[in-house]
PDB file of C-alpha atoms in Angstrom:
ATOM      1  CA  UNK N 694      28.121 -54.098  32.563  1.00 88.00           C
ATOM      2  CA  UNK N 695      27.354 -57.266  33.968  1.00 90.00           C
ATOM      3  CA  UNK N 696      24.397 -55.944  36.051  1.00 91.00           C
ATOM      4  CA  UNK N 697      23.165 -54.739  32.539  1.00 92.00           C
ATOM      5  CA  UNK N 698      23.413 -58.153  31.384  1.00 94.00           C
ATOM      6  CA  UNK N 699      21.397 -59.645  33.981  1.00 94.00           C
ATOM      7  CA  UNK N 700      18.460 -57.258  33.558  1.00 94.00           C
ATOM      8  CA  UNK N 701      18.693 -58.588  29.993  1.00 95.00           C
ATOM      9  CA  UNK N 702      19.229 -61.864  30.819  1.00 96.00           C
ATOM     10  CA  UNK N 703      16.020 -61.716  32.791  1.00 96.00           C
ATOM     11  CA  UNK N 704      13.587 -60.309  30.618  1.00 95.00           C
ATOM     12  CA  UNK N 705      14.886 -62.352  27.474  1.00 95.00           C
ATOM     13  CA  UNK N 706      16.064 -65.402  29.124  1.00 94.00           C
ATOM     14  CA  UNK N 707      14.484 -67.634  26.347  1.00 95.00           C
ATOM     15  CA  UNK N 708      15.593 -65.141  23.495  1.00 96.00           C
ATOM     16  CA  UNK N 709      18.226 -65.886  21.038  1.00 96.00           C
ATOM     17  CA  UNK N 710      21.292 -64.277  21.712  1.00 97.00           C
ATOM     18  CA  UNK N 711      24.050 -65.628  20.630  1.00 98.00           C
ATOM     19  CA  UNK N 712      24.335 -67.104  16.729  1.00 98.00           C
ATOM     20  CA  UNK N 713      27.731 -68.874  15.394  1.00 98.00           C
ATOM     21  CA  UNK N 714      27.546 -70.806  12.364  1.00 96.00           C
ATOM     22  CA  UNK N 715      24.907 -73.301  13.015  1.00 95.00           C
ATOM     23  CA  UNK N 716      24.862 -72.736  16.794  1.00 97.00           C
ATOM     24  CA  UNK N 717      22.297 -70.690  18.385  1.00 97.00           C
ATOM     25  CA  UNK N 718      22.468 -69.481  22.427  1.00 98.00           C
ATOM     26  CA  UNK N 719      19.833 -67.724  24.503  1.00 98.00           C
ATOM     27  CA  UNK N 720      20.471 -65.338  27.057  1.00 97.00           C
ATOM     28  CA  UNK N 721      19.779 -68.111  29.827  1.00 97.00           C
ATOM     29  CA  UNK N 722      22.938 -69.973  27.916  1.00 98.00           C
ATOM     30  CA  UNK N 723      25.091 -67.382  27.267  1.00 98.00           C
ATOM     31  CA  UNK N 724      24.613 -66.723  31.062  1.00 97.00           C
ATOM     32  CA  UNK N 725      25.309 -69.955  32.621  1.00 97.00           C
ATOM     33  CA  UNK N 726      28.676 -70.718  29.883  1.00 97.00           C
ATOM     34  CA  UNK N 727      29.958 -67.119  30.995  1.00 97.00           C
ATOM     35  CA  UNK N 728      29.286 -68.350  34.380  1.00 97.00           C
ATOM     36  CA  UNK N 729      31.445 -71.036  34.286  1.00 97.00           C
ATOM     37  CA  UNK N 730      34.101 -69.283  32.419  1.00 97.00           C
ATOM     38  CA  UNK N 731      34.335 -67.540  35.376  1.00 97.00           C
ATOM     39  CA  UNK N 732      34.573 -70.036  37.887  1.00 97.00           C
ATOM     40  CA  UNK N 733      37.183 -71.488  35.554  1.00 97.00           C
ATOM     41  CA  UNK N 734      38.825 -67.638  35.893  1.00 97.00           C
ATOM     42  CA  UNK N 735      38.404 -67.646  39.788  1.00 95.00           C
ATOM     43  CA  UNK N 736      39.713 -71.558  40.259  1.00 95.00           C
ATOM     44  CA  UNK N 737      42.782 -70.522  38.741  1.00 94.00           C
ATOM     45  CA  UNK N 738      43.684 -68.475  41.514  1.00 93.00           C
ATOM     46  CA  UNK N 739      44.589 -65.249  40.148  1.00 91.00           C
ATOM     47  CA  UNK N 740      42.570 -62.028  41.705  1.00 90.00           C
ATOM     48  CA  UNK N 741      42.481 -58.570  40.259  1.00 91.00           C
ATOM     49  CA  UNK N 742      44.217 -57.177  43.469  1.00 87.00           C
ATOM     50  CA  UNK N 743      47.542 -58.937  41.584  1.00 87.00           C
ATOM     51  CA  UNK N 744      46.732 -57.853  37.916  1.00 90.00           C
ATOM     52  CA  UNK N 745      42.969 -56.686  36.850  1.00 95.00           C
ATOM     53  CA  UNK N 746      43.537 -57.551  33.535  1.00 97.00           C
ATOM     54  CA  UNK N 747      43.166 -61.371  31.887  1.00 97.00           C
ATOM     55  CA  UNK N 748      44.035 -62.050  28.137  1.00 97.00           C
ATOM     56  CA  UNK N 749      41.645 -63.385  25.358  1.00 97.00           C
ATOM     57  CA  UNK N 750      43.635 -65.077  22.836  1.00 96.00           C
ATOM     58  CA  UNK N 751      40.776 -66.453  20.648  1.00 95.00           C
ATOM     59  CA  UNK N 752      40.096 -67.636  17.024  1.00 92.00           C
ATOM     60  CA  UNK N 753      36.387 -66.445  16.959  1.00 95.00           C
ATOM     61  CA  UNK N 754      34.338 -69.231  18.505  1.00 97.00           C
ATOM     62  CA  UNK N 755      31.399 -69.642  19.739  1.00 97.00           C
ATOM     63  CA  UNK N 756      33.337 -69.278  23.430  1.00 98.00           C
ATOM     64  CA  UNK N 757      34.723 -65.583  22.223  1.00 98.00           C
ATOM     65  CA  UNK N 758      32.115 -63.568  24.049  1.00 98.00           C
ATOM     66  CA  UNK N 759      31.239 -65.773  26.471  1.00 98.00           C
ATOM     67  CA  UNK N 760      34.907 -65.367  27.613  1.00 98.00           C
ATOM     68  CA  UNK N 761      34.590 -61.804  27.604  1.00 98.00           C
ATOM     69  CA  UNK N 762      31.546 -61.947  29.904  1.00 97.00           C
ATOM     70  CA  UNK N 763      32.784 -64.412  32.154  1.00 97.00           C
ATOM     71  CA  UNK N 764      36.172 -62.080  32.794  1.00 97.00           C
ATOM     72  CA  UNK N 765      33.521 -59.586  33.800  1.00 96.00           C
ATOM     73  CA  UNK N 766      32.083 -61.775  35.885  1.00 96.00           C
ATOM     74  CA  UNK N 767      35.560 -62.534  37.409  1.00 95.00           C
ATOM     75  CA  UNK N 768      35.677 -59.204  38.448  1.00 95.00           C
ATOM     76  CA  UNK N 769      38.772 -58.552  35.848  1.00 96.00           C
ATOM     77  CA  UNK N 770      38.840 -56.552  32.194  1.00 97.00           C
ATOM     78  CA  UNK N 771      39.807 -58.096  29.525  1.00 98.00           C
ATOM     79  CA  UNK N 772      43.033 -57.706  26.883  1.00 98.00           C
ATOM     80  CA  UNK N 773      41.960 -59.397  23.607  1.00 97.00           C
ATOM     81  CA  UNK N 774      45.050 -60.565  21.440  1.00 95.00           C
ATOM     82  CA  UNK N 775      44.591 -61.532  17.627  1.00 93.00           C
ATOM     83  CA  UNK N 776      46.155 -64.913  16.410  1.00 93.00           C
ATOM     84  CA  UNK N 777      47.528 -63.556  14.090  1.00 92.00           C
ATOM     85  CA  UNK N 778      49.581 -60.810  15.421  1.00 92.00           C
ATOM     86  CA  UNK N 779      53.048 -62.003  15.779  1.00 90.00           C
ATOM     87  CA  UNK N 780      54.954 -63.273  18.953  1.00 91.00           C
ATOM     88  CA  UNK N 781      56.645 -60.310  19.407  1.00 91.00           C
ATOM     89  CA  UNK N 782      53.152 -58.060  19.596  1.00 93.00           C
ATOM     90  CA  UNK N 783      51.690 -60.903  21.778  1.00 94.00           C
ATOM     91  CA  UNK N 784      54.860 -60.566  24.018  1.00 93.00           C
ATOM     92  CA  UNK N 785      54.717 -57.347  24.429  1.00 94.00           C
ATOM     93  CA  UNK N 786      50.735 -56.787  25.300  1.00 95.00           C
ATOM     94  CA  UNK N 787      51.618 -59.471  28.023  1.00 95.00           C
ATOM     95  CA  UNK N 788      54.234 -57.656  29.612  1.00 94.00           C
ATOM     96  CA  UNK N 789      52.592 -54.448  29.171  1.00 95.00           C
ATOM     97  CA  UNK N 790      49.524 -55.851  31.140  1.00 95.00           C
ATOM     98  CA  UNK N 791      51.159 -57.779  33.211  1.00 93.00           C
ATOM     99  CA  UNK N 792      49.177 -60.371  32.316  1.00 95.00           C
ATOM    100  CA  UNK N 793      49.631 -63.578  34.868  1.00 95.00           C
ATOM    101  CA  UNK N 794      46.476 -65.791  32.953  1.00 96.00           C
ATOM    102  CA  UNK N 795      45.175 -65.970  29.262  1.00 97.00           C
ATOM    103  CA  UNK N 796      42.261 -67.608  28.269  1.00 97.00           C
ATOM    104  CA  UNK N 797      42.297 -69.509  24.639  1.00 96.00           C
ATOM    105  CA  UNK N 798      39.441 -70.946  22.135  1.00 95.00           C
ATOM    106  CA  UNK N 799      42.163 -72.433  20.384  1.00 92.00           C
ATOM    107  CA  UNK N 800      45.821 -74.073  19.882  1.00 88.00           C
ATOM    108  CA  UNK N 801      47.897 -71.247  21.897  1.00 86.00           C
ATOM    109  CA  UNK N 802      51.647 -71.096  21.262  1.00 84.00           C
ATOM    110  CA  UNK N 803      51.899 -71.641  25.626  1.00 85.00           C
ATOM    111  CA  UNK N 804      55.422 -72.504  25.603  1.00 85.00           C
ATOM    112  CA  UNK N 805      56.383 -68.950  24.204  1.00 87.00           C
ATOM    113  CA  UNK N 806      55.484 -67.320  27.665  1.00 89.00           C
ATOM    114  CA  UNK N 807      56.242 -69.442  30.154  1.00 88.00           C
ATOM    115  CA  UNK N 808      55.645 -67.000  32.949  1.00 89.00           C
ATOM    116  CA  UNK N 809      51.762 -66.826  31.908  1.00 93.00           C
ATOM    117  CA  UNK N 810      49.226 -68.833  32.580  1.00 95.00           C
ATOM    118  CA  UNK N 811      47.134 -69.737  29.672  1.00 95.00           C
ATOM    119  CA  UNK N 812      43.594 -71.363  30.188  1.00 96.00           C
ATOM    120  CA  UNK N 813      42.004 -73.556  27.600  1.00 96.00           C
ATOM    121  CA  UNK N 814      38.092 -72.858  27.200  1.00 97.00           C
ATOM    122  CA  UNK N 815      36.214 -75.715  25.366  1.00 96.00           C
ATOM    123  CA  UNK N 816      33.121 -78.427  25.846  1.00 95.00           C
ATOM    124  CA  UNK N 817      35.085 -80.483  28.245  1.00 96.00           C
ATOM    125  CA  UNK N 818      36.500 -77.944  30.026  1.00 96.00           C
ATOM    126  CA  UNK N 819      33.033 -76.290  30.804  1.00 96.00           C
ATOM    127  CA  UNK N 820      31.392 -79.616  31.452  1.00 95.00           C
ATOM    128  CA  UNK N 821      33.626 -79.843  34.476  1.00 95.00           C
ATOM    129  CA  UNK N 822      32.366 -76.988  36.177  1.00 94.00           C
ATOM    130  CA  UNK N 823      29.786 -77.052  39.034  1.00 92.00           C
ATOM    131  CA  UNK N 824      27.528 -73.959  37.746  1.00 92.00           C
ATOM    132  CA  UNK N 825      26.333 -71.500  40.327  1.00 93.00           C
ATOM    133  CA  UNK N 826      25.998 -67.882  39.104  1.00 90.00           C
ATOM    134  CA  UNK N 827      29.098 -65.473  39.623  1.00 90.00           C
ATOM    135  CA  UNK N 828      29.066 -61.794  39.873  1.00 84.00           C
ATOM    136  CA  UNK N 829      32.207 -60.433  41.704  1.00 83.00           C
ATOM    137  CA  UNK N 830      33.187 -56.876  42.108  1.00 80.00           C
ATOM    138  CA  UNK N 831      34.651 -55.185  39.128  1.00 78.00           C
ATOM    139  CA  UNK N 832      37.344 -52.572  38.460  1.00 84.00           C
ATOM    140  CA  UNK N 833      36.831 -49.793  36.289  1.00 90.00           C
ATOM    141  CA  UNK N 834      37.614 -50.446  33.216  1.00 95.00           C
ATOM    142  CA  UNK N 835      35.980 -53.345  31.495  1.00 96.00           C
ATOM    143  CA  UNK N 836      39.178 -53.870  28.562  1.00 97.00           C
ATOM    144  CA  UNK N 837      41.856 -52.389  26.854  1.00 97.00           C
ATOM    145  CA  UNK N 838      42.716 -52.455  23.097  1.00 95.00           C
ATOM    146  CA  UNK N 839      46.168 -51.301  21.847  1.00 94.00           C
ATOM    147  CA  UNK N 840      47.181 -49.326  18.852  1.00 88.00           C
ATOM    148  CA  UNK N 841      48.676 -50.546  15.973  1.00 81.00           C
ATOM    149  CA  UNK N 842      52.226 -49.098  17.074  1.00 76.00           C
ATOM    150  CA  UNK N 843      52.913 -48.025  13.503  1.00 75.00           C
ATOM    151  CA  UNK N 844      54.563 -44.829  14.921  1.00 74.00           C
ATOM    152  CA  UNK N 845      55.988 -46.813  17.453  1.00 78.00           C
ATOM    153  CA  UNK N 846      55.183 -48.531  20.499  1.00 86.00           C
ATOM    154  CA  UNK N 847      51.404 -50.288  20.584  1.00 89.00           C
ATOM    155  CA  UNK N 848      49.788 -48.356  23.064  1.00 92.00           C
ATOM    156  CA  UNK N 849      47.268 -49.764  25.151  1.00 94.00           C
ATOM    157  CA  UNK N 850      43.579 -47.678  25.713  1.00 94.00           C
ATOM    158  CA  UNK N 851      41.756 -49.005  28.628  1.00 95.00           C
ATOM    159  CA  UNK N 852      38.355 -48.074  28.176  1.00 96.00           C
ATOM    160  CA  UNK N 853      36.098 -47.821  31.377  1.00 95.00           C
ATOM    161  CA  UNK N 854      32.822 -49.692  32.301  1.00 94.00           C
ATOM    162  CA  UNK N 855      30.464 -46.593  32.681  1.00 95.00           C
ATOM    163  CA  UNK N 856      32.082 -45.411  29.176  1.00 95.00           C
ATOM    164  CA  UNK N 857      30.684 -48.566  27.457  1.00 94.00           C
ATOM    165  CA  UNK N 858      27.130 -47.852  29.052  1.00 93.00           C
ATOM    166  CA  UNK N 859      27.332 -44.329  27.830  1.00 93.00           C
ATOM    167  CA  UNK N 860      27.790 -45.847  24.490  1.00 92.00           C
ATOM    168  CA  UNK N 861      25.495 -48.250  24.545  1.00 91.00           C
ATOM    169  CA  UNK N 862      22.657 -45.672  26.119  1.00 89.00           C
ATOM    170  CA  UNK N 863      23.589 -43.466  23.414  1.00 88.00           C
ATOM    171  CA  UNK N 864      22.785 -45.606  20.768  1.00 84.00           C
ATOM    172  CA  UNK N 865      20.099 -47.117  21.693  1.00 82.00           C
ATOM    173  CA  UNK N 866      18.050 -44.047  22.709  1.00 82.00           C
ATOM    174  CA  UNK N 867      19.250 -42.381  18.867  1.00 79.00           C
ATOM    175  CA  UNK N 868      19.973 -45.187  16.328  1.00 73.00           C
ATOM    176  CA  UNK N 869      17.803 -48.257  16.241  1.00 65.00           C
ATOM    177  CA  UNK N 870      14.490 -48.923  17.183  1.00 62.00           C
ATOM    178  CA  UNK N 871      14.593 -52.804  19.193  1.00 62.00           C
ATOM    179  CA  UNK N 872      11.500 -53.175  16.814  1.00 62.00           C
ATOM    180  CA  UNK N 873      13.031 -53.368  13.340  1.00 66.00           C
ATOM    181  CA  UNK N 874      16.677 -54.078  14.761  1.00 73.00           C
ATOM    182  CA  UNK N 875      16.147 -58.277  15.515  1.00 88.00           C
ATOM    183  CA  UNK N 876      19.705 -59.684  14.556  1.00 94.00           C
ATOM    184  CA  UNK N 877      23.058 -57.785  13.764  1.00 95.00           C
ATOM    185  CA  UNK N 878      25.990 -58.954  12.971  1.00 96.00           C
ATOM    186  CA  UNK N 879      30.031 -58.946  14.185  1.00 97.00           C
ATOM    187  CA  UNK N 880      32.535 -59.377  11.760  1.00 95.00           C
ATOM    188  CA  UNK N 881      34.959 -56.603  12.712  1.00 94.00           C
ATOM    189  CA  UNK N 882      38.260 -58.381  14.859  1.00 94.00           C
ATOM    190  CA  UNK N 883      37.813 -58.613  18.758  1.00 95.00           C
ATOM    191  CA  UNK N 884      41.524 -56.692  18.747  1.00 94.00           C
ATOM    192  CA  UNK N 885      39.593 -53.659  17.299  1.00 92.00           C
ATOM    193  CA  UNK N 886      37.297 -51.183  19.658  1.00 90.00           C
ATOM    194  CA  UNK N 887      34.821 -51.234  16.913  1.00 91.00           C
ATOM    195  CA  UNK N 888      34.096 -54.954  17.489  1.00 95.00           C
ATOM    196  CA  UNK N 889      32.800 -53.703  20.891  1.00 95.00           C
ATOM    197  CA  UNK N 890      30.114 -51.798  19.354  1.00 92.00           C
ATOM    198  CA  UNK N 891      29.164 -54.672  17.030  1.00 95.00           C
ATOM    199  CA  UNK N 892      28.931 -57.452  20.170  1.00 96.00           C
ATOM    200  CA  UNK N 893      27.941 -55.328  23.293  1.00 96.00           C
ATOM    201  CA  UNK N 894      25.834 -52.695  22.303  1.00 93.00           C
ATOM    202  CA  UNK N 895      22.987 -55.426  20.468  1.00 93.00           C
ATOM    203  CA  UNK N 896      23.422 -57.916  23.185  1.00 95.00           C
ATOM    204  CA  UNK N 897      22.971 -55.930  26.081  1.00 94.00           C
ATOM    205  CA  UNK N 898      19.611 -54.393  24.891  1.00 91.00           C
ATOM    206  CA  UNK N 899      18.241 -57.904  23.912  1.00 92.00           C
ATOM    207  CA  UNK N 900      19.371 -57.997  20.161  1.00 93.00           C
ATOM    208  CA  UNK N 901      20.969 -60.710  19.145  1.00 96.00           C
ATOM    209  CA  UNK N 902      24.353 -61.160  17.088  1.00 97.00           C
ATOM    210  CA  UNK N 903      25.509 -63.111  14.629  1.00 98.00           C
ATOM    211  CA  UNK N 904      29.330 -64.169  15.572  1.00 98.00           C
ATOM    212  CA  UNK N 905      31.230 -64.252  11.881  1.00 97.00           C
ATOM    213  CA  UNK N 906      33.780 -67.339  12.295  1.00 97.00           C
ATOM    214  CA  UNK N 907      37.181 -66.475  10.604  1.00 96.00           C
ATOM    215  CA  UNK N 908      36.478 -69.010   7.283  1.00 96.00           C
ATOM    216  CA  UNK N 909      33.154 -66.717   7.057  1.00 97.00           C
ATOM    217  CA  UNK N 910      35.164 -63.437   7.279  1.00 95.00           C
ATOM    218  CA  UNK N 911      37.261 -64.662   4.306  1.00 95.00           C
ATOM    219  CA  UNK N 912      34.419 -65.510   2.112  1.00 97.00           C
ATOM    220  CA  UNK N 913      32.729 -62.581   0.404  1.00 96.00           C
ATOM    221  CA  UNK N 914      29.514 -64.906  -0.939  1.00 97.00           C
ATOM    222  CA  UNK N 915      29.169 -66.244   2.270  1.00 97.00           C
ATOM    223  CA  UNK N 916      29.038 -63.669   3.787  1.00 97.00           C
ATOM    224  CA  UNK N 917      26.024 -62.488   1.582  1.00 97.00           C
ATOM    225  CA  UNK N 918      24.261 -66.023   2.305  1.00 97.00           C
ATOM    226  CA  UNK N 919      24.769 -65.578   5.739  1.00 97.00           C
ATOM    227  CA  UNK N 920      23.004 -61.699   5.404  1.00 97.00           C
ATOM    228  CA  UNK N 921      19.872 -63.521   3.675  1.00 97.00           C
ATOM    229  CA  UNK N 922      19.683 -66.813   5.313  1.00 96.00           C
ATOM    230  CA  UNK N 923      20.241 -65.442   8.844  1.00 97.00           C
ATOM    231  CA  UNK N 924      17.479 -62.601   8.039  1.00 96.00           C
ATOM    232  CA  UNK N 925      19.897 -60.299   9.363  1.00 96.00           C
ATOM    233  CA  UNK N 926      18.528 -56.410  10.371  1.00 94.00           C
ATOM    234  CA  UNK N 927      22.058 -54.990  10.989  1.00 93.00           C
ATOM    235  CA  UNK N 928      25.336 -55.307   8.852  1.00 95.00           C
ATOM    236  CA  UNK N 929      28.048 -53.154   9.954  1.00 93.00           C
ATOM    237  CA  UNK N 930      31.236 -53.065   7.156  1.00 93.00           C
ATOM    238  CA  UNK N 931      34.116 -50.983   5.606  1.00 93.00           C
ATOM    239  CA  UNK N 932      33.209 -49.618   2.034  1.00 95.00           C
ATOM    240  CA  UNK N 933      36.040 -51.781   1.040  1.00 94.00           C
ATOM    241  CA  UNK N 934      35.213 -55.077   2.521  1.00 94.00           C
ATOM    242  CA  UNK N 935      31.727 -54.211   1.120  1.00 94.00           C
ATOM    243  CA  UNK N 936      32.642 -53.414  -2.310  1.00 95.00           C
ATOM    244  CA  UNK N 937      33.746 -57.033  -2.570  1.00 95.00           C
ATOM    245  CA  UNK N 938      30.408 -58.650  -1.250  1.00 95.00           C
ATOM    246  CA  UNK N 939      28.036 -59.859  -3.918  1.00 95.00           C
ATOM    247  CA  UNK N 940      25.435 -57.708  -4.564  1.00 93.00           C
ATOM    248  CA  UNK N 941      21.545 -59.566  -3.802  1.00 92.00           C
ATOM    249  CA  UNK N 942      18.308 -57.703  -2.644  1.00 92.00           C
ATOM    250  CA  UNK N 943      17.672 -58.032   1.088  1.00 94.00           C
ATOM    251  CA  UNK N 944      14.194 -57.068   2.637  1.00 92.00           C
ATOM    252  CA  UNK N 945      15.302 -57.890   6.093  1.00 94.00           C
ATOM    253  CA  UNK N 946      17.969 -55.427   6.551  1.00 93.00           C
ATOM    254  CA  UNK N 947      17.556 -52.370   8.056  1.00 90.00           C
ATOM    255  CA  UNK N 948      20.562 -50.962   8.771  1.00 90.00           C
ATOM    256  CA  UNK N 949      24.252 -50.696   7.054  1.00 91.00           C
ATOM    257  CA  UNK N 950      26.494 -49.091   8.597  1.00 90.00           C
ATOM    258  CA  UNK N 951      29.685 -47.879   7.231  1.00 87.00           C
ATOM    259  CA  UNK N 952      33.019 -47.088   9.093  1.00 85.00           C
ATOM    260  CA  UNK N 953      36.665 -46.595   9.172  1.00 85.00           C
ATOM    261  CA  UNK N 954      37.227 -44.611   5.778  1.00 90.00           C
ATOM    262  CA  UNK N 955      34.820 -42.551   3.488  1.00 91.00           C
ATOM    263  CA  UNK N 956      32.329 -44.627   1.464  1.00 91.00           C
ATOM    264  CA  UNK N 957      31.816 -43.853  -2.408  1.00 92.00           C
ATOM    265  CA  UNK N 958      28.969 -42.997  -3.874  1.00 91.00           C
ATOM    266  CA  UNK N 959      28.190 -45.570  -6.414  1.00 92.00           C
ATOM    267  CA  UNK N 960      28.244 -48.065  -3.184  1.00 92.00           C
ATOM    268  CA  UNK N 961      25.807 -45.829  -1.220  1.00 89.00           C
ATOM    269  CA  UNK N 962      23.591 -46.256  -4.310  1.00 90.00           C
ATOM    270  CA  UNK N 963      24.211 -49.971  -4.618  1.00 90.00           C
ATOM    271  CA  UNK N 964      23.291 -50.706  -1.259  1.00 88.00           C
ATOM    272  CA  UNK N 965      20.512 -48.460  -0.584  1.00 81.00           C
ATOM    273  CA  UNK N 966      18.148 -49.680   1.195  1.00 60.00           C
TER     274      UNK N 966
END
């Protein structure tokens, strides 16, 4: 994947790809902060050979994907973990994973596992890096998202890095044309495969996303706003989530895309485009 990105990275380099709120990133910048990540990653000490998998613990920042590149970069895949998922769930992933480092956007509970090593990723943090570009040997897979475990135990799906390339091939070459397709958008959680699709398969064929923040998630009207203001192509939602977004015409978007449970009618004929 991250020999994708730096075909990308090369013929956009000046491009937007990265939007967060008010923040905007280029491909050049998104490059050089997942760079650092991981030299951050590497400094630590820790080495795939030991455990080829490194947590994300992250709030949705503007660091969320850059951390998911840079563990690429590491040469590790990457186990994202939702705030909000209890300590037991958290515990358990951890142990599962065997995870020896976790990198956080945010206030981690580190005390709770004191046998893992949890890495804080913010301004200061970065600044203290030497940059130089890092591209170390991967394994296969490139992360692993676990079930819900309501029949039981979660179970975690690691899902390979020639399987994400398939995807994103795939869509690419029988979805969206690059032409019409200029900004889509990622609201579904980083815990979920579908977020994947919504981050990775834009970004790595020079499209950029717009990176909902949780307060943005949460707000139905802003989320509209954001979907005008932002001039956004591609909106990818649950008819339910949908159904509770204010209604307003919008001549840049292209695409909707519905998943995760059958859409109604009446909200096909709302929306159409």
């Amino acid at each position: 994947m991250i020999s994708i990105f730096q075909n990308i990275v090369k013929q956009y380099h000046d491009k937007t790809a990265l939007k967060f709120g008010r923040l905007s990133f280029t491909y050049s910048e998104l490059d050089r902060i997942s760079d650092c990540i991981a030299l951050l990653i590497l400094q630590s000490g820790h080495t795939p050979a030991i455990s080829p998998y490194v947590g994300i613990y992250s709030s949705r920042t503007q660091y969320t994907i850059p951390m998911m590149l840079g563990i690429w970069k590491a040469g590790f895949a990457y186990v994202p973990m939702d705030p909000k998922y209890s300590s037991e769930r958290i515990k358990y992933i951890i142990d599962d994973c065997n995870l020896k480092l976790v990198i956080t956007d945010c206030d981690a509970p580190v005390s709770d596992y004191p046998q893992t090593q949890w890495l804080t990723i913010n301004e200061a943090a970065l600044s203290a890096v030497a940059h130089r570009p890092v591209h170390e040997e991967h394994g296969r897979y490139a992360y692993v998202i676990y079930t819900s475990g309501t029949t039981g135990k979660p179970k975690g799906i690691p899902i390979s890095h020639v399987g994400l390339r398939n995807l994103i091939e795939v869509r690419q070459k029988t979805l969206y044309t690059h032409v019409e397709n200029t900004l889509e958008t990622c609201i579904a959680s980083i815990a979920f495969d579908y977020s994947v699709w919504e981050m990775f398969c834009p970004l790595m064929t020079g499209t950029a996303v717009y990176f909902f923040s949780e307060e943005e998630k949460a707000n139905p009207q802003r989320i509209a706003e954001i979907l005008e203001e932002q001039h956004v192509t591609t909106f990818s939602i649950t008819p339910t989530y949908l159904s509770i977004i204010p209604y307003r015409p919008l001549p840049d978007l292209k695409y909707l895309v519905f998943g995760g449970e059958p859409c109604p009618e009446p909200l096909v004929r709302k929306w159409h485009l």
